[in-house]
PDB file of C-alpha atoms in Angstrom:
ATOM      1  CA  TYR A  30       0.000   0.000   0.000  1.00  0.00           C
ATOM      2  CA  ALA A  31       1.040   3.634   0.098  1.00  0.00           C
ATOM      3  CA  ARG A  32       4.012   4.327   2.362  1.00  0.00           C
ATOM      4  CA  ARG A  33       4.656   0.550   2.498  1.00  0.00           C
ATOM      5  CA  VAL A  34       2.447   0.082   5.564  1.00  0.00           C
ATOM      6  CA  LEU A  35       1.556  -3.552   6.161  1.00  0.00           C
ATOM      7  CA  ALA A  36      -1.596  -4.211   8.190  1.00  0.00           C
ATOM      8  CA  GLY A  37      -3.561  -7.392   8.725  1.00  0.00           C
ATOM      9  CA  ARG A  38      -0.950  -9.653   7.160  1.00  0.00           C
ATOM     10  CA  ASP A  39       0.604 -11.338  10.210  1.00  0.00           C
ATOM     11  CA  ARG A  40      -0.305 -14.812   8.979  1.00  0.00           C
ATOM     12  CA  GLU A  41       1.154 -14.254   5.530  1.00  0.00           C
ATOM     13  CA  ARG A  42       4.291 -12.604   6.885  1.00  0.00           C
ATOM     14  CA  ALA A  43       4.799 -15.517   9.297  1.00  0.00           C
ATOM     15  CA  ALA A  44       4.452 -17.990   6.415  1.00  0.00           C
ATOM     16  CA  VAL A  45       7.151 -16.211   4.439  1.00  0.00           C
ATOM     17  CA  GLY A  46       9.352 -16.006   7.528  1.00  0.00           C
ATOM     18  CA  HIS A  47       9.021 -19.760   7.979  1.00  0.00           C
ATOM     19  CA  LEU A  48      10.244 -20.328   4.418  1.00  0.00           C
ATOM     20  CA  LEU A  49      13.249 -18.091   5.038  1.00  0.00           C
ATOM     21  CA  ASP A  50      14.069 -20.018   8.196  1.00  0.00           C
ATOM     22  CA  GLN A  51      13.924 -23.290   6.278  1.00  0.00           C
ATOM     23  CA  ALA A  52      16.134 -21.943   3.509  1.00  0.00           C
ATOM     24  CA  ARG A  53      18.957 -21.233   5.937  1.00  0.00           C
ATOM     25  CA  GLY A  54      19.138 -24.979   6.505  1.00  0.00           C
ATOM     26  CA  SER A  55      19.085 -25.834   2.785  1.00  0.00           C
ATOM     27  CA  GLY A  56      15.344 -26.307   2.672  1.00  0.00           C
ATOM     28  CA  GLY A  57      14.482 -24.294  -0.420  1.00  0.00           C
ATOM     29  CA  SER A  58      10.862 -23.639  -1.349  1.00  0.00           C
ATOM     30  CA  SER A  59       8.476 -21.411  -3.255  1.00  0.00           C
ATOM     31  CA  LEU A  60       5.187 -19.628  -2.608  1.00  0.00           C
ATOM     32  CA  VAL A  61       2.594 -17.844  -4.746  1.00  0.00           C
ATOM     33  CA  LEU A  62       0.788 -14.843  -3.258  1.00  0.00           C
ATOM     34  CA  ARG A  63      -2.504 -14.167  -5.037  1.00  0.00           C
ATOM     35  CA  GLY A  64      -5.169 -11.511  -4.739  1.00  0.00           C
ATOM     36  CA  LEU A  65      -7.125  -8.718  -6.358  1.00  0.00           C
ATOM     37  CA  PRO A  66      -5.481  -5.410  -7.320  1.00  0.00           C
ATOM     38  CA  GLY A  67      -4.601  -3.247  -4.327  1.00  0.00           C
ATOM     39  CA  VAL A  68      -4.821  -6.018  -1.745  1.00  0.00           C
ATOM     40  CA  GLY A  69      -1.170  -5.657  -0.736  1.00  0.00           C
ATOM     41  CA  LYS A  70       0.800  -8.311  -2.624  1.00  0.00           C
ATOM     42  CA  SER A  71       3.637  -5.976  -3.587  1.00  0.00           C
ATOM     43  CA  THR A  72       3.794  -4.510  -0.097  1.00  0.00           C
ATOM     44  CA  LEU A  73       4.135  -7.992   1.357  1.00  0.00           C
ATOM     45  CA  LEU A  74       6.946  -8.744  -1.114  1.00  0.00           C
ATOM     46  CA  ASP A  75       8.695  -5.495  -0.163  1.00  0.00           C
ATOM     47  CA  THR A  76       8.427  -6.386   3.525  1.00  0.00           C
ATOM     48  CA  ALA A  77       9.752  -9.881   2.864  1.00  0.00           C
ATOM     49  CA  ALA A  78      12.718  -8.414   0.985  1.00  0.00           C
ATOM     50  CA  VAL A  79      13.554  -6.057   3.851  1.00  0.00           C
ATOM     51  CA  ASP A  80      13.224  -8.872   6.411  1.00  0.00           C
ATOM     52  CA  ALA A  81      15.394 -11.182   4.307  1.00  0.00           C
ATOM     53  CA  GLN A  82      18.132  -8.605   3.811  1.00  0.00           C
ATOM     54  CA  ALA A  83      18.191  -7.964   7.547  1.00  0.00           C
ATOM     55  CA  ASP A  84      18.687 -11.721   8.039  1.00  0.00           C
ATOM     56  CA  GLY A  85      21.626 -11.883   5.644  1.00  0.00           C
ATOM     57  CA  PHE A  86      19.864 -13.033   2.486  1.00  0.00           C
ATOM     58  CA  ALA A  87      20.764 -11.832  -0.968  1.00  0.00           C
ATOM     59  CA  VAL A  88      17.568 -10.503  -2.578  1.00  0.00           C
ATOM     60  CA  LEU A  89      16.983 -10.809  -6.315  1.00  0.00           C
ATOM     61  CA  ARG A  90      13.962  -9.100  -7.839  1.00  0.00           C
ATOM     62  CA  THR A  91      12.084  -8.980 -11.084  1.00  0.00           C
ATOM     63  CA  SER A  92       8.563  -8.200 -12.226  1.00  0.00           C
ATOM     64  CA  GLY A  93       6.271  -8.876 -15.115  1.00  0.00           C
ATOM     65  CA  ILE A  94       5.954  -5.788 -17.299  1.00  0.00           C
ATOM     66  CA  GLU A  95       3.103  -5.624 -19.789  1.00  0.00           C
ATOM     67  CA  SER A  96       5.198  -4.052 -22.553  1.00  0.00           C
ATOM     68  CA  GLU A  97       7.861  -6.769 -22.197  1.00  0.00           C
ATOM     69  CA  ALA A  98       5.468  -9.706 -22.213  1.00  0.00           C
ATOM     70  CA  PRO A  99       6.357 -10.583 -25.850  1.00  0.00           C
ATOM     71  CA  LEU A 100      10.124 -10.600 -25.099  1.00  0.00           C
ATOM     72  CA  ALA A 101      11.437 -14.079 -24.311  1.00  0.00           C
ATOM     73  CA  PHE A 102      13.364 -14.335 -21.021  1.00  0.00           C
ATOM     74  CA  ALA A 103      13.070 -10.596 -20.250  1.00  0.00           C
ATOM     75  CA  ALA A 104      11.877 -11.106 -16.666  1.00  0.00           C
ATOM     76  CA  LEU A 105      14.389 -13.906 -16.040  1.00  0.00           C
ATOM     77  CA  GLN A 106      17.261 -11.717 -17.235  1.00  0.00           C
ATOM     78  CA  ARG A 107      16.307  -8.951 -14.794  1.00  0.00           C
ATOM     79  CA  LEU A 108      16.159 -11.466 -11.938  1.00  0.00           C
ATOM     80  CA  LEU A 109      19.505 -13.106 -12.637  1.00  0.00           C
ATOM     81  CA  ARG A 110      21.484 -10.047 -13.757  1.00  0.00           C
ATOM     82  CA  PRO A 111      23.050  -9.422 -10.300  1.00  0.00           C
ATOM     83  CA  VAL A 112      24.462 -12.963 -10.183  1.00  0.00           C
ATOM     84  CA  LEU A 113      25.457 -13.446 -13.824  1.00  0.00           C
ATOM     85  CA  ARG A 114      29.061 -13.015 -12.698  1.00  0.00           C
ATOM     86  CA  LEU A 115      28.770 -16.601 -11.403  1.00  0.00           C
ATOM     87  CA  ALA A 116      27.900 -18.029 -14.824  1.00  0.00           C
ATOM     88  CA  ASP A 117      31.526 -19.108 -15.344  1.00  0.00           C
ATOM     89  CA  ARG A 118      30.986 -21.715 -12.614  1.00  0.00           C
ATOM     90  CA  LEU A 119      28.257 -23.443 -14.620  1.00  0.00           C
ATOM     91  CA  PRO A 120      28.802 -26.319 -17.046  1.00  0.00           C
ATOM     92  CA  ASP A 121      29.703 -24.890 -20.456  1.00  0.00           C
ATOM     93  CA  PRO A 122      26.399 -25.871 -22.153  1.00  0.00           C
ATOM     94  CA  GLN A 123      24.412 -24.097 -19.430  1.00  0.00           C
ATOM     95  CA  ALA A 124      26.548 -20.954 -19.472  1.00  0.00           C
ATOM     96  CA  ARG A 125      26.313 -20.843 -23.255  1.00  0.00           C
ATOM     97  CA  ALA A 126      22.536 -21.326 -23.150  1.00  0.00           C
ATOM     98  CA  LEU A 127      22.162 -18.376 -20.765  1.00  0.00           C
ATOM     99  CA  ARG A 128      24.289 -16.138 -22.973  1.00  0.00           C
ATOM    100  CA  ARG A 129      22.176 -17.041 -25.978  1.00  0.00           C
ATOM    101  CA  ALA A 130      18.885 -16.573 -24.122  1.00  0.00           C
ATOM    102  CA  PHE A 131      19.984 -13.130 -22.929  1.00  0.00           C
ATOM    103  CA  GLY A 132      21.302 -12.011 -26.304  1.00  0.00           C
ATOM    104  CA  ALA A 133      25.018 -12.076 -25.445  1.00  0.00           C
ATOM    105  CA  GLU A 134      25.815 -14.805 -27.966  1.00  0.00           C
ATOM    106  CA  GLU A 135      24.302 -15.923 -31.244  1.00  0.00           C
ATOM    107  CA  GLY A 136      22.906 -19.403 -31.652  1.00  0.00           C
ATOM    108  CA  GLU A 137      19.826 -21.528 -31.128  1.00  0.00           C
ATOM    109  CA  VAL A 138      18.318 -21.319 -27.628  1.00  0.00           C
ATOM    110  CA  ASP A 139      17.665 -24.653 -25.917  1.00  0.00           C
ATOM    111  CA  ARG A 140      14.979 -23.752 -23.415  1.00  0.00           C
ATOM    112  CA  PHE A 141      15.487 -26.808 -21.231  1.00  0.00           C
ATOM    113  CA  VAL A 142      19.182 -26.041 -20.831  1.00  0.00           C
ATOM    114  CA  VAL A 143      18.321 -22.418 -20.042  1.00  0.00           C
ATOM    115  CA  PHE A 144      15.969 -23.633 -17.300  1.00  0.00           C
ATOM    116  CA  LEU A 145      18.700 -25.847 -15.866  1.00  0.00           C
ATOM    117  CA  ALA A 146      21.140 -22.952 -16.024  1.00  0.00           C
ATOM    118  CA  ALA A 147      18.769 -20.657 -14.104  1.00  0.00           C
ATOM    119  CA  LEU A 148      18.457 -23.263 -11.353  1.00  0.00           C
ATOM    120  CA  SER A 149      22.209 -23.853 -11.268  1.00  0.00           C
ATOM    121  CA  LEU A 150      22.965 -20.135 -11.130  1.00  0.00           C
ATOM    122  CA  LEU A 151      20.656 -19.601  -8.159  1.00  0.00           C
ATOM    123  CA  ALA A 152      22.217 -22.608  -6.450  1.00  0.00           C
ATOM    124  CA  GLU A 153      25.687 -21.151  -7.022  1.00  0.00           C
ATOM    125  CA  ALA A 154      24.589 -17.798  -5.591  1.00  0.00           C
ATOM    126  CA  ALA A 155      23.118 -19.574  -2.566  1.00  0.00           C
ATOM    127  CA  GLU A 156      26.493 -21.183  -1.881  1.00  0.00           C
ATOM    128  CA  GLU A 157      27.691 -17.710  -0.910  1.00  0.00           C
ATOM    129  CA  THR A 158      24.591 -16.585   0.992  1.00  0.00           C
ATOM    130  CA  PRO A 159      20.913 -17.656   1.149  1.00  0.00           C
ATOM    131  CA  VAL A 160      18.830 -16.173  -1.656  1.00  0.00           C
ATOM    132  CA  LEU A 161      15.336 -14.705  -1.758  1.00  0.00           C
ATOM    133  CA  ALA A 162      14.097 -14.373  -5.339  1.00  0.00           C
ATOM    134  CA  VAL A 163      11.024 -12.161  -5.724  1.00  0.00           C
ATOM    135  CA  VAL A 164       8.786 -12.103  -8.809  1.00  0.00           C
ATOM    136  CA  ASP A 165       6.137  -9.376  -8.694  1.00  0.00           C
ATOM    137  CA  GLY A 166       3.384  -9.039 -11.273  1.00  0.00           C
ATOM    138  CA  ALA A 167       3.834 -12.668 -12.307  1.00  0.00           C
ATOM    139  CA  HIS A 168       0.666 -12.491 -14.409  1.00  0.00           C
ATOM    140  CA  TRP A 169       2.469 -10.071 -16.769  1.00  0.00           C
ATOM    141  CA  ARG A 170       5.680 -12.106 -17.158  1.00  0.00           C
ATOM    142  CA  ASP A 171       6.822 -13.290 -20.575  1.00  0.00           C
ATOM    143  CA  GLU A 172       6.012 -16.938 -21.243  1.00  0.00           C
ATOM    144  CA  ALA A 173       9.625 -18.111 -21.441  1.00  0.00           C
ATOM    145  CA  SER A 174      10.528 -16.552 -18.088  1.00  0.00           C
ATOM    146  CA  ALA A 175       7.397 -17.977 -16.469  1.00  0.00           C
ATOM    147  CA  ALA A 176       8.270 -21.462 -17.681  1.00  0.00           C
ATOM    148  CA  ALA A 177      11.858 -21.125 -16.452  1.00  0.00           C
ATOM    149  CA  LEU A 178      10.867 -19.793 -13.037  1.00  0.00           C
ATOM    150  CA  LEU A 179       8.240 -22.470 -12.488  1.00  0.00           C
ATOM    151  CA  PHE A 180      10.797 -25.102 -13.482  1.00  0.00           C
ATOM    152  CA  VAL A 181      13.122 -23.667 -10.833  1.00  0.00           C
ATOM    153  CA  ALA A 182      10.357 -23.356  -8.220  1.00  0.00           C
ATOM    154  CA  ARG A 183       9.647 -27.082  -8.438  1.00  0.00           C
ATOM    155  CA  ARG A 184      13.292 -28.033  -7.860  1.00  0.00           C
ATOM    156  CA  LEU A 185      14.509 -25.968  -4.931  1.00  0.00           C
ATOM    157  CA  GLN A 186      14.627 -28.760  -2.372  1.00  0.00           C
ATOM    158  CA  GLY A 187      18.119 -28.868  -0.960  1.00  0.00           C
ATOM    159  CA  GLU A 188      18.991 -25.325  -2.065  1.00  0.00           C
ATOM    160  CA  ARG A 189      19.189 -22.240   0.153  1.00  0.00           C
ATOM    161  CA  VAL A 190      16.707 -20.400  -2.062  1.00  0.00           C
ATOM    162  CA  VAL A 191      13.178 -19.059  -1.540  1.00  0.00           C
ATOM    163  CA  LEU A 192      11.193 -18.037  -4.621  1.00  0.00           C
ATOM    164  CA  LEU A 193       8.164 -15.787  -4.058  1.00  0.00           C
ATOM    165  CA  PHE A 194       5.623 -14.947  -6.749  1.00  0.00           C
ATOM    166  CA  ALA A 195       2.891 -12.312  -6.567  1.00  0.00           C
ATOM    167  CA  ALA A 196       0.076 -12.608  -9.094  1.00  0.00           C
ATOM    168  CA  ARG A 197      -3.083 -10.596  -9.640  1.00  0.00           C
ATOM    169  CA  ASP A 198      -6.432 -12.312  -9.765  1.00  0.00           C
ATOM    170  CA  GLY A 199      -9.175 -11.001 -12.015  1.00  0.00           C
ATOM    171  CA  ASP A 200      -6.827  -9.839 -14.784  1.00  0.00           C
ATOM    172  CA  VAL A 201      -6.986 -10.689 -18.480  1.00  0.00           C
ATOM    173  CA  ARG A 202      -3.597 -12.364 -18.135  1.00  0.00           C
ATOM    174  CA  ARG A 203      -3.359 -15.044 -15.489  1.00  0.00           C
ATOM    175  CA  PHE A 204      -0.656 -16.904 -13.619  1.00  0.00           C
ATOM    176  CA  ASP A 205      -2.214 -20.324 -13.244  1.00  0.00           C
ATOM    177  CA  VAL A 206      -0.196 -22.880 -11.318  1.00  0.00           C
ATOM    178  CA  ASP A 207      -1.773 -25.613  -9.236  1.00  0.00           C
ATOM    179  CA  ASP A 208       1.203 -27.537  -7.886  1.00  0.00           C
ATOM    180  CA  LEU A 209       2.910 -24.808  -5.826  1.00  0.00           C
ATOM    181  CA  PRO A 210       1.871 -23.575  -2.357  1.00  0.00           C
ATOM    182  CA  GLN A 211      -0.405 -20.544  -2.585  1.00  0.00           C
ATOM    183  CA  ILE A 212      -1.829 -17.934  -0.241  1.00  0.00           C
ATOM    184  CA  VAL A 213      -4.763 -15.741  -1.246  1.00  0.00           C
ATOM    185  CA  LEU A 214      -4.656 -12.259   0.300  1.00  0.00           C
ATOM    186  CA  LEU A 215      -8.138 -11.182   1.335  1.00  0.00           C
ATOM    187  CA  GLU A 216      -9.560  -7.766   2.143  1.00  0.00           C
ATOM    188  CA  LEU A 217      -9.000  -6.209   5.572  1.00  0.00           C
ATOM    189  CA  ASP A 218     -11.514  -6.326   8.398  1.00  0.00           C
ATOM    190  CA  ALA A 219     -12.492  -3.190  10.327  1.00  0.00           C
ATOM    191  CA  ALA A 220      -9.787  -3.541  12.990  1.00  0.00           C
ATOM    192  CA  ASP A 221      -6.954  -3.941  10.487  1.00  0.00           C
ATOM    193  CA  ALA A 222      -8.409  -1.245   8.252  1.00  0.00           C
ATOM    194  CA  GLY A 223      -8.443   1.142  11.206  1.00  0.00           C
ATOM    195  CA  ALA A 224      -4.805   0.337  11.994  1.00  0.00           C
ATOM    196  CA  LEU A 225      -3.836   0.964   8.382  1.00  0.00           C
ATOM    197  CA  LEU A 226      -5.667   4.293   8.190  1.00  0.00           C
ATOM    198  CA  THR A 227      -4.221   5.494  11.490  1.00  0.00           C
ATOM    199  CA  ALA A 228      -0.702   4.569  10.355  1.00  0.00           C
ATOM    200  CA  THR A 229      -1.005   6.269   6.971  1.00  0.00           C
ATOM    201  CA  THR A 230      -2.978   9.380   7.961  1.00  0.00           C
ATOM    202  CA  GLY A 231      -1.853   9.886  11.556  1.00  0.00           C
ATOM    203  CA  ILE A 232      -5.510  10.167  12.592  1.00  0.00           C
ATOM    204  CA  ALA A 233      -7.603   7.736  14.627  1.00  0.00           C
ATOM    205  CA  VAL A 234     -10.703   7.266  12.463  1.00  0.00           C
ATOM    206  CA  PRO A 235     -14.038   7.321  14.335  1.00  0.00           C
ATOM    207  CA  GLY A 236     -15.890   4.021  14.313  1.00  0.00           C
ATOM    208  CA  GLU A 237     -18.835   5.166  12.207  1.00  0.00           C
ATOM    209  CA  VAL A 238     -16.556   6.679   9.581  1.00  0.00           C
ATOM    210  CA  LEU A 239     -14.360   3.579   9.573  1.00  0.00           C
ATOM    211  CA  ASP A 240     -17.357   1.302   9.021  1.00  0.00           C
ATOM    212  CA  ARG A 241     -18.447   3.399   6.044  1.00  0.00           C
ATOM    213  CA  LEU A 242     -14.941   3.390   4.575  1.00  0.00           C
ATOM    214  CA  VAL A 243     -14.621  -0.376   4.909  1.00  0.00           C
ATOM    215  CA  GLN A 244     -18.046  -0.888   3.397  1.00  0.00           C
ATOM    216  CA  GLY A 245     -17.331   1.510   0.535  1.00  0.00           C
ATOM    217  CA  THR A 246     -13.966  -0.006  -0.333  1.00  0.00           C
ATOM    218  CA  GLY A 247     -14.725  -3.617   0.439  1.00  0.00           C
ATOM    219  CA  GLY A 248     -11.734  -3.582   2.779  1.00  0.00           C
ATOM    220  CA  ASN A 249      -9.273  -3.132  -0.102  1.00  0.00           C
ATOM    221  CA  PRO A 250      -6.062  -1.712   1.442  1.00  0.00           C
ATOM    222  CA  LEU A 251      -5.040   0.490  -1.487  1.00  0.00           C
ATOM    223  CA  ALA A 252      -8.536   1.933  -1.827  1.00  0.00           C
ATOM    224  CA  LEU A 253      -8.637   2.611   1.918  1.00  0.00           C
ATOM    225  CA  VAL A 254      -5.326   4.473   1.822  1.00  0.00           C
ATOM    226  CA  GLU A 255      -6.266   6.541  -1.206  1.00  0.00           C
ATOM    227  CA  LEU A 256      -9.711   7.414   0.120  1.00  0.00           C
ATOM    228  CA  GLY A 257      -8.310   8.189   3.565  1.00  0.00           C
ATOM    229  CA  ALA A 258      -5.770  10.563   2.031  1.00  0.00           C
ATOM    230  CA  ALA A 259      -8.478  12.263  -0.051  1.00  0.00           C
ATOM    231  CA  LEU A 260     -10.639  12.802   3.016  1.00  0.00           C
TER     232      LEU A 260
END
């Protein structure tokens, strides 16, 4: 939400924290955060990134961008760019496949080898420090990146890597995946909505006004913040 205030997400934040704890002991995993626009998916990812960095994780980030959806491996390249320096440690076919996928070398792209290379590169990075990989706007990712990241997400056992996706429900483009753990972020109740409004406006909202705001916004955090600021 605005000002990165997180309210009413203790359960979700605890779930992410549990995954980070597991990753320190080489128990890699993945999680998909779903919800309607404005429900706080990106804010939860931002909070997870801050928490992870404070705990010594390296944080890699990417996002699906509508204008880049036709560009193969665009989102994957943004995610892996900070650790591409480790590509020399990969088997030659994997390193070569990454260079070709990212336009650094000419030649036919073998998607399966690219997927393996993405997994290997994250594993190499995690040898230095645990890794949190964050994919926001997963519904807007390019198809090749989505396939690569889902391939990786299903094979993180034994790696010090956590892969978090955030995907919007109710959009024309969807991020449908049934075999990964998922959490659906719901709207806020009155108590959490009041805490959010007080934190973002600095004003304790009277009960009658709060009830009307929650009813009018359906408890959507972004709508609450924007309406609270307007009032």
